[in-house]
Short mmCIF file of C-alpha atoms and ligand atoms in Angstrom, two decimals:
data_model
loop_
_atom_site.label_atom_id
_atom_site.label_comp_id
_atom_site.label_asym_id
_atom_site.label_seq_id
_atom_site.Cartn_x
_atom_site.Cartn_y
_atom_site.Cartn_z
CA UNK A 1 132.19 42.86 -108.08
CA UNK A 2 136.02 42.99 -107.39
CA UNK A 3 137.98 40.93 -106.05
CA UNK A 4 138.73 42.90 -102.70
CA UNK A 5 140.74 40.09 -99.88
CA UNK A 6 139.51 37.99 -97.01
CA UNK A 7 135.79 37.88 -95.70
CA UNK A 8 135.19 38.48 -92.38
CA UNK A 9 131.77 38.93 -89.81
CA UNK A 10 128.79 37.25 -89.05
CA UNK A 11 126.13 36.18 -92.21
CA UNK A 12 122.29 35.88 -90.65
CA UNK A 13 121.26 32.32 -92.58
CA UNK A 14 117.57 32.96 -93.29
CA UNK A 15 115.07 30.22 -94.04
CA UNK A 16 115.21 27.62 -96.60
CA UNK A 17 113.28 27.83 -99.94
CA UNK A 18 113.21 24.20 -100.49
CA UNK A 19 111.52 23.47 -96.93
CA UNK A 20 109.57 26.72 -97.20
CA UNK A 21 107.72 25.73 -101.25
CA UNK A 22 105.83 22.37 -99.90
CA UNK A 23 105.31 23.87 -96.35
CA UNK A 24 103.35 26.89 -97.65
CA UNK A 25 101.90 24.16 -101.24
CA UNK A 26 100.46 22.16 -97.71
CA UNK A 27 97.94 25.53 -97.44
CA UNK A 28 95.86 23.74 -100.21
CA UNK A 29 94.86 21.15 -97.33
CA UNK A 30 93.19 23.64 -94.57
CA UNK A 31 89.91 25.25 -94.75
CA UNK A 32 91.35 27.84 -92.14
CA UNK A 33 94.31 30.14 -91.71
CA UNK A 34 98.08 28.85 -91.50
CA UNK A 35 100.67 30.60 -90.52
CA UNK A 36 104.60 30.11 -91.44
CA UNK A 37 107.43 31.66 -90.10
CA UNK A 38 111.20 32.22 -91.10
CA UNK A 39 110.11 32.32 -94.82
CA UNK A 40 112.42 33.77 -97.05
CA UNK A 41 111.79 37.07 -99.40
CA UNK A 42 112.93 34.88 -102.71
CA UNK A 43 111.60 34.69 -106.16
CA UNK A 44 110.88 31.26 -106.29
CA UNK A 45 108.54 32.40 -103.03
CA UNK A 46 106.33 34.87 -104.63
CA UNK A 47 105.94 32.76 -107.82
CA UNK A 48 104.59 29.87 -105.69
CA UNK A 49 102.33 32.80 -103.91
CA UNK A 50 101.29 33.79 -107.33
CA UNK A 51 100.26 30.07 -107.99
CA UNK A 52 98.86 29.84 -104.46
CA UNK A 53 96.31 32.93 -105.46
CA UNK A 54 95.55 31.43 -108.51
CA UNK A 55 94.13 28.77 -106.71
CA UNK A 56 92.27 30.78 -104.09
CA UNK A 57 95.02 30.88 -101.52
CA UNK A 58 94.88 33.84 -99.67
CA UNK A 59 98.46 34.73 -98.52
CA UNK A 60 99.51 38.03 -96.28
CA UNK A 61 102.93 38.59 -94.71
CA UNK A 62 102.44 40.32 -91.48
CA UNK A 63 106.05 41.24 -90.60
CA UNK A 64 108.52 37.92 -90.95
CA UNK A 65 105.17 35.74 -91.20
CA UNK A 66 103.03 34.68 -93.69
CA UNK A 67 98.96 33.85 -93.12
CA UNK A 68 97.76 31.61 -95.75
CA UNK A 69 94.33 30.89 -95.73
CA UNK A 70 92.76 27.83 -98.40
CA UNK A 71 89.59 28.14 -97.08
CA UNK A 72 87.89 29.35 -100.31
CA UNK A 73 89.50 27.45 -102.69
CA UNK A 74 88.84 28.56 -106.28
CA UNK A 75 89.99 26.35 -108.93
CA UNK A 76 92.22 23.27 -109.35
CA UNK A 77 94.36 24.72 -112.40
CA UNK A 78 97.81 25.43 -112.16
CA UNK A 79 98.65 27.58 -115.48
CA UNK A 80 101.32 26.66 -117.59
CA UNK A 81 102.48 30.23 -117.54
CA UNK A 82 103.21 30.21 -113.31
CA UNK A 83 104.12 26.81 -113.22
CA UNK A 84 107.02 26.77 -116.02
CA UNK A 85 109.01 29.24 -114.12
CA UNK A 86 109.41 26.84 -111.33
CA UNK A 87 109.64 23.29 -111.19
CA UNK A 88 108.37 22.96 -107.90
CA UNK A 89 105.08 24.55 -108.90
CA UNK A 90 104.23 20.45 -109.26
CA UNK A 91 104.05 20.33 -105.44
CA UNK A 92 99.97 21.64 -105.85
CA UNK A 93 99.35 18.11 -107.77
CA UNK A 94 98.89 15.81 -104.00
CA UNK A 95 97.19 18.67 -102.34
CA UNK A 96 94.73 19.60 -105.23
CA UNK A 97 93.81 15.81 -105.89
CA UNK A 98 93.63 15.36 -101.86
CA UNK A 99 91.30 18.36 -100.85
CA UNK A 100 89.21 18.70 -104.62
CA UNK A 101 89.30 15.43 -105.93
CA UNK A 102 91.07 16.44 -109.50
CA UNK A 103 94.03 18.99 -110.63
CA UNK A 104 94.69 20.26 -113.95
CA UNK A 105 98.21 21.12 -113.52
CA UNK A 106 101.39 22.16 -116.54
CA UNK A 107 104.17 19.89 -116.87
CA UNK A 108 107.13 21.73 -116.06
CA UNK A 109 109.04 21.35 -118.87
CA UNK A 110 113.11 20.97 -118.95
CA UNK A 111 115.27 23.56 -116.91
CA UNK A 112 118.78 24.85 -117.75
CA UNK A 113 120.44 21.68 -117.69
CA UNK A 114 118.26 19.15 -119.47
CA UNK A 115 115.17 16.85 -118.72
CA UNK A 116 113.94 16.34 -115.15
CA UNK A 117 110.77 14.05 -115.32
CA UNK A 118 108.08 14.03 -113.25
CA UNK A 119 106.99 10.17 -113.59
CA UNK A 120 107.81 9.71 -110.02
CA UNK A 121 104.96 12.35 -109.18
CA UNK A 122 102.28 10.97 -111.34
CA UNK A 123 103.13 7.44 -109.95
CA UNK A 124 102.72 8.57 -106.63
CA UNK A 125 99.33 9.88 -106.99
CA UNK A 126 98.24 6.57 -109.16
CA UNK A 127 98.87 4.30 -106.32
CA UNK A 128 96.62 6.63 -104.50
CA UNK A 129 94.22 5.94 -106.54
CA UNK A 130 94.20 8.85 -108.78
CA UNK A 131 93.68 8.28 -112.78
CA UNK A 132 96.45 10.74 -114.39
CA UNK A 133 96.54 11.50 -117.98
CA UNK A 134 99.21 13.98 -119.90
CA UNK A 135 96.80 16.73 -122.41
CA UNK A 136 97.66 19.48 -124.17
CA UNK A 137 101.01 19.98 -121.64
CA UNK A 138 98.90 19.32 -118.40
CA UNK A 139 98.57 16.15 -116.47
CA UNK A 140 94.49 16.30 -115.60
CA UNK A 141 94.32 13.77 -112.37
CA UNK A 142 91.13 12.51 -110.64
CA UNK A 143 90.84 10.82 -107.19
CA UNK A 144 88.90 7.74 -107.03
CA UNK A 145 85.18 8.02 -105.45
CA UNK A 146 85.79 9.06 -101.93
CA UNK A 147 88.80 10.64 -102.44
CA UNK A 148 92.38 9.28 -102.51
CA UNK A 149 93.32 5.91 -100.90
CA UNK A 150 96.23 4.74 -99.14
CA UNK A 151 98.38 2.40 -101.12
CA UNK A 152 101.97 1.69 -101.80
CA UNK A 153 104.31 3.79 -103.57
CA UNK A 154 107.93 2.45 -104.17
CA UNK A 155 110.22 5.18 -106.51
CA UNK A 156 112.64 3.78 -108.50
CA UNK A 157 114.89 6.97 -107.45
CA UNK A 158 114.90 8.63 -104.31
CA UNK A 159 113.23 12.18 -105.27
CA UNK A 160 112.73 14.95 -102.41
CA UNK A 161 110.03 16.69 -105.04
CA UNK A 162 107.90 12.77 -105.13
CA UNK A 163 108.56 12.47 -101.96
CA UNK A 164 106.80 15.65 -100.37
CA UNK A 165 104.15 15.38 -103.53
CA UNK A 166 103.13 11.87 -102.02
CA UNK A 167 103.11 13.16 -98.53
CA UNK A 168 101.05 16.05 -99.22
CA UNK A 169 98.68 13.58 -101.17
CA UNK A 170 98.51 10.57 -98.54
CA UNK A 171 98.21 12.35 -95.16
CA UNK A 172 94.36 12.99 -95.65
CA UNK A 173 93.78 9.34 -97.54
CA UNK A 174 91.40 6.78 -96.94
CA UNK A 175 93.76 4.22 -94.79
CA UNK A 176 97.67 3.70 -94.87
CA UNK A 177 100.71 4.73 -96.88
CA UNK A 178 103.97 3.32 -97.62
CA UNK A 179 106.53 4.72 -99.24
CA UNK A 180 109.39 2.84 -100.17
CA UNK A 181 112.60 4.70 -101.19
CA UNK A 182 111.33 7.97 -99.88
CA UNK A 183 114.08 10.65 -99.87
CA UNK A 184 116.05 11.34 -96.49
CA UNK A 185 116.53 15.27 -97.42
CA UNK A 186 116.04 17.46 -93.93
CA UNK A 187 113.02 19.36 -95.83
CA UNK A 188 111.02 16.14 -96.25
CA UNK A 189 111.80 15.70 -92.61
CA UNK A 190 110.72 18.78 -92.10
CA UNK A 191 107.25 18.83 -94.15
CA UNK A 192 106.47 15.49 -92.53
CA UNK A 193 107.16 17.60 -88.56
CA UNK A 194 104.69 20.41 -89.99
CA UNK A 195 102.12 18.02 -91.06
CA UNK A 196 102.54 15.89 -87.49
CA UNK A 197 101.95 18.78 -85.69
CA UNK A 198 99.06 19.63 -87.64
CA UNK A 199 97.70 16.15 -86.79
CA UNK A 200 98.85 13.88 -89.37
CA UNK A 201 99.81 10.83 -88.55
CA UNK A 202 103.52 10.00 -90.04
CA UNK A 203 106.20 7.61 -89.30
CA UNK A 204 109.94 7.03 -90.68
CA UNK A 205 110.14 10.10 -92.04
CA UNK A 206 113.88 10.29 -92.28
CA UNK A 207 114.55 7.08 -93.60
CA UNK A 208 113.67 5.16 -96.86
CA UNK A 209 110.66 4.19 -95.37
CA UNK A 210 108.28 6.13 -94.57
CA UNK A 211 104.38 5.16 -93.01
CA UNK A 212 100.96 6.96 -93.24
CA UNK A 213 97.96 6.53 -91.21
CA UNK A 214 95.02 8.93 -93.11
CA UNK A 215 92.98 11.31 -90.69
CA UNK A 216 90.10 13.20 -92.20
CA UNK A 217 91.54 16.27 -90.90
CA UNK A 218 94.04 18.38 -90.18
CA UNK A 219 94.45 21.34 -87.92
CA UNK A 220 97.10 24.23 -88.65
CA UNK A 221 99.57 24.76 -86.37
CA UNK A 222 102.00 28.09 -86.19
CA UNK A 223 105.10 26.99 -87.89
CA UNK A 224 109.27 27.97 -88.53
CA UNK A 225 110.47 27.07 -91.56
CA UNK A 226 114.38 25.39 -91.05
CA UNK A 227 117.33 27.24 -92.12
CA UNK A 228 118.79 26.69 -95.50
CA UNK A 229 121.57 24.34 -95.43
CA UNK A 230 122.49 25.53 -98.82
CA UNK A 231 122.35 29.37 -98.43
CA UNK A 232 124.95 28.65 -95.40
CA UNK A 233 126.98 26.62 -97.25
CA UNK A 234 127.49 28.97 -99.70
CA UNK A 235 128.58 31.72 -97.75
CA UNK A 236 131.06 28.70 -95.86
CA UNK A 237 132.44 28.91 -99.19
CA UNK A 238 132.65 32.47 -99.38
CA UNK A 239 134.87 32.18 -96.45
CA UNK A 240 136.65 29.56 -97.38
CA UNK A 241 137.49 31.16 -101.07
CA UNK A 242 138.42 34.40 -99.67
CA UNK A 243 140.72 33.05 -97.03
CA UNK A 244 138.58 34.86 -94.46
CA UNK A 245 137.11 34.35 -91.32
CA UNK A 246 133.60 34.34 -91.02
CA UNK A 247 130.47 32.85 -88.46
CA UNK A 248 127.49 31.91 -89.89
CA UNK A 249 124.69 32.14 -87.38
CA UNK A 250 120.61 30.52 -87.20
CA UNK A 251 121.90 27.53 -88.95
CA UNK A 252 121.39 23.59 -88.24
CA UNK A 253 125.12 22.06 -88.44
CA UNK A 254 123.58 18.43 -88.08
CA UNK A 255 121.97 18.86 -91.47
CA UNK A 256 125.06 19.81 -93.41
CA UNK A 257 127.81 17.53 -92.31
CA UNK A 258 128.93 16.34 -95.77
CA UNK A 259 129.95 19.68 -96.39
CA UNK A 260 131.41 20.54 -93.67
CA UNK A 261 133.68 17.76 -94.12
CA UNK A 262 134.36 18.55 -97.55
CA UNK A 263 135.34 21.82 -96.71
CA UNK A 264 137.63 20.73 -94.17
CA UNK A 265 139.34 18.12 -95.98
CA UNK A 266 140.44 20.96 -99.04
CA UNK A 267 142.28 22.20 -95.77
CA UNK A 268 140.31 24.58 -93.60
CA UNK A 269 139.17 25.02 -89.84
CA UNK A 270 135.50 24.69 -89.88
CA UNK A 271 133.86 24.80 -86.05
CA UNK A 272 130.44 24.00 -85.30
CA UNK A 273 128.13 25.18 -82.34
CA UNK A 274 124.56 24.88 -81.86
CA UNK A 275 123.26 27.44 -84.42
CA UNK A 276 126.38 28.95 -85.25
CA UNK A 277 129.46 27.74 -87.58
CA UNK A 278 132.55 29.19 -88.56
CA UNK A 279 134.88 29.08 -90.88
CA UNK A 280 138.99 30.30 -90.65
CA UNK A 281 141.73 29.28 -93.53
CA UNK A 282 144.17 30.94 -95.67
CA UNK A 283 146.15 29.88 -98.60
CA UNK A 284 144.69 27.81 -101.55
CA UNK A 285 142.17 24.80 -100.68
CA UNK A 286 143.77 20.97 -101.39
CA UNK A 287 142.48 19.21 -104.05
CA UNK A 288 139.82 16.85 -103.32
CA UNK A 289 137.11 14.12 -104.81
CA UNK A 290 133.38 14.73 -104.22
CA UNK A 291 130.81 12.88 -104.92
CA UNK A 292 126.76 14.15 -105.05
CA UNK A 293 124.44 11.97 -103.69
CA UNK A 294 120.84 11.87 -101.92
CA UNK A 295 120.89 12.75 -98.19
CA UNK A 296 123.28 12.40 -96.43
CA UNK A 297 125.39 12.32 -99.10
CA UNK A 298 127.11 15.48 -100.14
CA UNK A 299 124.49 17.80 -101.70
CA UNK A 300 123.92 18.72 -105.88
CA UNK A 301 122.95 21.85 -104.88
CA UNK A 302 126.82 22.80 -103.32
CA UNK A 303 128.33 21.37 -106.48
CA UNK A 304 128.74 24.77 -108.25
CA UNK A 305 130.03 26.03 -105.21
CA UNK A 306 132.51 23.80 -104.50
CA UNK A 307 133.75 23.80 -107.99
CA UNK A 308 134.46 27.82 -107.93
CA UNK A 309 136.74 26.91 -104.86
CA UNK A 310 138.41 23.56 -105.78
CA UNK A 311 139.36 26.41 -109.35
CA UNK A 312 141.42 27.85 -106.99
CA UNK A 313 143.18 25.09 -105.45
CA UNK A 314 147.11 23.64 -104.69
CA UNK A 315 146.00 20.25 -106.45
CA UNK A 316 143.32 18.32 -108.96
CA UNK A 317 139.72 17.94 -107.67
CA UNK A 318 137.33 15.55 -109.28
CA UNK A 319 133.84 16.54 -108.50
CA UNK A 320 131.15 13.86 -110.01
CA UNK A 321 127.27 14.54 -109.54
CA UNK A 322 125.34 11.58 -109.97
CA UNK A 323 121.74 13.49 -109.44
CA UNK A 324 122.27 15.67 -112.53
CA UNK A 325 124.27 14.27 -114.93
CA UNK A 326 124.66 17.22 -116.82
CA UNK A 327 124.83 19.89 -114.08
CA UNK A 328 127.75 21.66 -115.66
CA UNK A 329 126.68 25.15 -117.26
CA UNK A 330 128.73 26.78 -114.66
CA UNK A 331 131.72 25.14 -116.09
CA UNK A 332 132.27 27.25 -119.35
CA UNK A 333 131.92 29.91 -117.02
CA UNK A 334 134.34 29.69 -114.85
CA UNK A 335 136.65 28.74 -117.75
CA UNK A 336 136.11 32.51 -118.77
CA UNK A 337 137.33 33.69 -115.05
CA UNK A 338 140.21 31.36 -116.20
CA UNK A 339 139.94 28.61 -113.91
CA UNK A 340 140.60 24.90 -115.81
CA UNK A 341 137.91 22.56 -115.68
CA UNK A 342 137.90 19.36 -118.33
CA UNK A 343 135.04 17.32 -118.45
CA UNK A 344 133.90 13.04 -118.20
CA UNK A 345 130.60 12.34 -118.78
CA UNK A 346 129.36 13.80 -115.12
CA UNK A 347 132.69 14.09 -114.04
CA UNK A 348 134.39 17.65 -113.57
CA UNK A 349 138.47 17.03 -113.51
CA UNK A 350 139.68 20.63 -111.95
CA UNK A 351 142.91 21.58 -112.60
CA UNK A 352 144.87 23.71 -110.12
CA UNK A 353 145.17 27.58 -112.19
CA UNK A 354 147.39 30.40 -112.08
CA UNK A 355 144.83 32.43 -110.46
CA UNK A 356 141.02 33.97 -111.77
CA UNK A 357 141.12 37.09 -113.13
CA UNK A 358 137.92 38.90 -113.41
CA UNK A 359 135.38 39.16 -117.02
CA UNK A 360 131.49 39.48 -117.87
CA UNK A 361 129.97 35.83 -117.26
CA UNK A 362 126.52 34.43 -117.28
CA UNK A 363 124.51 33.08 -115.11
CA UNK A 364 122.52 29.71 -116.14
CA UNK A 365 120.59 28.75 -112.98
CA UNK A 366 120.24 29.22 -109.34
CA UNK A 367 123.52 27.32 -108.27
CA UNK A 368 125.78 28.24 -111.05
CA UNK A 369 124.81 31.86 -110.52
CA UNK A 370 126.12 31.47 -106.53
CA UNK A 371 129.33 29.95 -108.21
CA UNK A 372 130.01 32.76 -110.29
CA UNK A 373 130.16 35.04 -107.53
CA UNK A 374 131.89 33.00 -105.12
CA UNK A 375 134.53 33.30 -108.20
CA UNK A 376 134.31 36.88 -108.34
CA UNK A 377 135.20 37.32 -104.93
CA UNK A 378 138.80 36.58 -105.76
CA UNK A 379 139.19 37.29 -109.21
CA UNK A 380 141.98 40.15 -110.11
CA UNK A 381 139.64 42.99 -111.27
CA UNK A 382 135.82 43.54 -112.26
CA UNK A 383 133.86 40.39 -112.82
CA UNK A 384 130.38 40.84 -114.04
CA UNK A 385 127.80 38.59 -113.83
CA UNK A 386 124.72 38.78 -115.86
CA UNK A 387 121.02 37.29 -115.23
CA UNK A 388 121.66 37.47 -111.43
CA UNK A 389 117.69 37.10 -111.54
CA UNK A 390 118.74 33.79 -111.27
CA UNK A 391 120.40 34.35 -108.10
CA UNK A 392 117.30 36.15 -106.39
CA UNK A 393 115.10 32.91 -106.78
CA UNK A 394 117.41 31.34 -103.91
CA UNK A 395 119.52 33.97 -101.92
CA UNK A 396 117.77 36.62 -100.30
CA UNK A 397 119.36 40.26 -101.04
CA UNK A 398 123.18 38.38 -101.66
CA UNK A 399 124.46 41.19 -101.83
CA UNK A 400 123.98 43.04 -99.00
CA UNK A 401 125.00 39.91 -96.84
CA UNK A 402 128.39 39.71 -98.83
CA UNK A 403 129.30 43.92 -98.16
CA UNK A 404 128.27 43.50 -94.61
CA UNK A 405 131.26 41.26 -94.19
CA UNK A 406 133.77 43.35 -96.79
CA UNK A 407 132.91 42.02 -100.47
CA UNK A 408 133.09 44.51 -102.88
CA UNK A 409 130.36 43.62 -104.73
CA UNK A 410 126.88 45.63 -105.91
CA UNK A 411 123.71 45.35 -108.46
CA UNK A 412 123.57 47.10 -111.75
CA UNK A 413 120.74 47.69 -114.33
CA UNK A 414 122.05 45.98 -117.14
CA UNK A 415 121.79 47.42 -120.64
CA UNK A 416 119.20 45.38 -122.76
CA UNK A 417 120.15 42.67 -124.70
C1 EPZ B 501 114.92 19.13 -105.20
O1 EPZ B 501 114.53 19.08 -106.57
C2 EPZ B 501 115.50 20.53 -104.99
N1 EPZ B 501 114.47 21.50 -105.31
C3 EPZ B 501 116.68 20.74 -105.92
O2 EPZ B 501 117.27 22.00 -105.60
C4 EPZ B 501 117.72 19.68 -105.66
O3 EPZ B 501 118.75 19.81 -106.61
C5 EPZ B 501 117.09 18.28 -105.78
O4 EPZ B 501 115.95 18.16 -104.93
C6 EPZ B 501 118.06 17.18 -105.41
O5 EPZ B 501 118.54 17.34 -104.13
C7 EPZ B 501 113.55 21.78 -104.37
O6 EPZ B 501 113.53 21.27 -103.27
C8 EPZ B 501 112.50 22.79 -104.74
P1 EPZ B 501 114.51 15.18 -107.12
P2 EPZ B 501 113.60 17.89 -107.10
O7 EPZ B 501 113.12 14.84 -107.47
O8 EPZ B 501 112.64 17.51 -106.07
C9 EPZ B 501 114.96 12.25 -110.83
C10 EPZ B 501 117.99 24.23 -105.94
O9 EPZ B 501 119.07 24.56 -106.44
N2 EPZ B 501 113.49 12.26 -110.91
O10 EPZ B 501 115.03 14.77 -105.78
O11 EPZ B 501 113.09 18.29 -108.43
C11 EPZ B 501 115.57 13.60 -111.22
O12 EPZ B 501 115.70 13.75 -112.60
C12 EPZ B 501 117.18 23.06 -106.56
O13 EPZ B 501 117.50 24.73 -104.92
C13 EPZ B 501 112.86 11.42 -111.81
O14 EPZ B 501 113.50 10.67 -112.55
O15 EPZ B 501 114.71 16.74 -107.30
C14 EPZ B 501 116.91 13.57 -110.49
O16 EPZ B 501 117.86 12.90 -111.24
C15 EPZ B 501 117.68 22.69 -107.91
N3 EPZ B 501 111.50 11.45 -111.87
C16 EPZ B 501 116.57 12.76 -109.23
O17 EPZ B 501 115.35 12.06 -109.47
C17 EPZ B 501 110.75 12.27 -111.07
O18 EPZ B 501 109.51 12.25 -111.14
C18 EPZ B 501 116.40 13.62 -107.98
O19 EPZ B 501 115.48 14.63 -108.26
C19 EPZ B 501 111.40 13.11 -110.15
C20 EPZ B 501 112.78 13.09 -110.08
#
């Protein structure tokens, strides 16, 4: 990509992957058809389908849907092999245990920026009843006799992954759920709506507290999956980066207010309306202090982002993230585009620079990778970015949304190692 001036059109936002992956994990729970809408063509998508099959999950798109049918489930192992390429793979643990009783499924293992557990998970499903135990890299859980049982489940931390796990597990259990610290995030909100309107009987989703009334069954319901908060965030910062003027349309403003904020406190006019939002600014964003948080605090996963444009700015940003301490692999990186970036512990201190000038970078994960080519938007001359397979598991065909409003950016086969 080159660096090639201001931004300016209309970017489609398509659905989001992290209310899509326990939407479609919730097939596990019918013995008939489901089918989603609004699901996104991303990598992180087909893996789950591959892990879905593996189980017995029948899934078919038929145009912009998907038919899933669990009615012959097959087995109860998720394979180390599926599930290590995506944490969320642990999603089939409730489900598995609530519809077969047991689930043999791989720990994930660590991802590009260091450990993240899954204690919450297993401690969910043991106050359901469920007996977990950790061999040879899999935790092998069994319900109790007659199936899981409502119980209490308080996390320690709120997790959006525990969260949806518990839900998934509780909503067919003997008698009543609480969970205490559940996370706020709109795609718990919005796997708790799906499995309402499929019969389950939910309250306080929303709020740290969240109640469960069991019902033997449930009954699939045609579904939409939300937009992704993050996906149009990203391309906010696309316009905001570029100085350009873009509308970002199928969105849900309400869910994404701490960005928008953020955005318009480095200094640029951000309108929303209904589905739509758009951005206008020029000249370099102010410096500002952000702060990651659970919902509704301002997102992890626009971190990255907001670190490629604060590179760029008139003053000093200090961008903490206090979900992933060590969330920083995009930071060498955009050193090499020249920006100047010093880290504290989780604490990024960003210097205003001289300006980015473009150079080969890598790509470490999902986020960083959107980052790096926010970067090379503006960067004097070529930037390359490597790995962009890391890009594809969250951002569907990037590329093509970014020339359709005047990037200058396109794929190449990269020479082997
Ligand atoms: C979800 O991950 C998202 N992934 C992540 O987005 C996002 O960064 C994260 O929530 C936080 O918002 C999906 O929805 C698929 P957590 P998840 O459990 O569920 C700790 C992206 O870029 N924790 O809310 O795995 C954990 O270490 C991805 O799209 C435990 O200690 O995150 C972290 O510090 C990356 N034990 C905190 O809780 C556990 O058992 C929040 O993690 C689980 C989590």
């Amino acid at each position: 990509m080159r660096g090639n001036g201001p931004l300016s059109g209309t970017v489609p936002i398509g659905g989001s992957k992290n209310a899509a992956l326990p939407v479609l994990t919730a097939a596990i729970l019918f013995d008939r058809p489901l089918t989603i809408d609004h699901v996104p063509r991303l990598r992180d998508i087909s893996t789950l389908l591959a892990l879905l099959d593996v189980l017995g999950v029948r899934a078919a798109r038929d145009d912009e849907a998907l038919v899933l049918d669990g009615s012959n489930l097959t087995s109860s192992h998720a394979p180390y092999d599926l599930v290590r390429r995506m944490r969320a793979s642990i999603y089939v643990l409730g489900p598995l245990l609530a519809r077969t009783g047991e689930a043999r499924v791989s720990l994930p293992g660590g991802c590009a920026w260091g450990p993240r557990p899954v204690d919450l998970h297993v401690l969910a499903m043991e106050k359901l009843g469920a007996t977990v135990d950790v061999e040879h890299g899999y935790l092998v859980a069994r319900a109790p006799k007659g199936g899981l049982k409502g119980g209490t489940i308080r996390f320690a931390v709120s997790s959006v992954g525990a969260t949806c796990n518990a839900l998934l597990a509780c909503v067919t259990a003997r008698g009543r759920t609480r969970i205490e610290n559940a996370a706020e995030e709109p795609e718990v909100v919005a796997l708790a709506e799906f499995l309402e309107a499929c019969g389950a009987r939910i309250q306080g989703h929303g709020t740290r507290t969240i109640e469960v009334e069991g019902t033997a069954r449930l009954t699939p319901v045609r579904y939409a999956v939300i937009p992704d908060r993050i996906e149009a965030g990203t391309f906010l910062v696309a316009g905001a980066i570029t100085g350009g003027e873009l509308r970002l349309t199928g969105c849900r403003p309400d869910q994404m207010e701490s960005v928008l904020d953020a955005v318009r406190a480095m200094g640029f006019e951000v309108a929303a309306e209904g589905t739509e939002i758009t951005i206008r600014g020029s000249g370099p964003p102010r410096g500002t202090q952000i702060v990651t948080a659970p919902y509704p605090g301002f997102p992890t996963d626009m971190q990255a982002q907001m670190m490629a444009l604060a590179s760029i700015g008139s003053g000093v940003s200090v961008i903490t993230d206090t979900i992933y301490h060590d969330r920083f692999t995009h930071v060498a990186e955009l050193g090499r585009l020249g920006a100047d970036i010093r880290m504290d512990g989780n604490t990024a201190v960003v210097h205003p620079c001289a300006g980015l000038s473009g150079a080969h970078v890598m790509a470490t994960d999902l986020r960083a990778s959107a980052a790096l080519i926010l970067a090379g938007l503006i960067a004097e001359g070529e930037t390359r970015v490597s790995r962009v397979y890391h890009i594809d598991r969250g951002y569907e065909r990037i590329e093509e949304k970014l020339r359709a409003v005047g990037a200058d950016v396109e794929r190449v086969q990269e020479e082997g190692p």
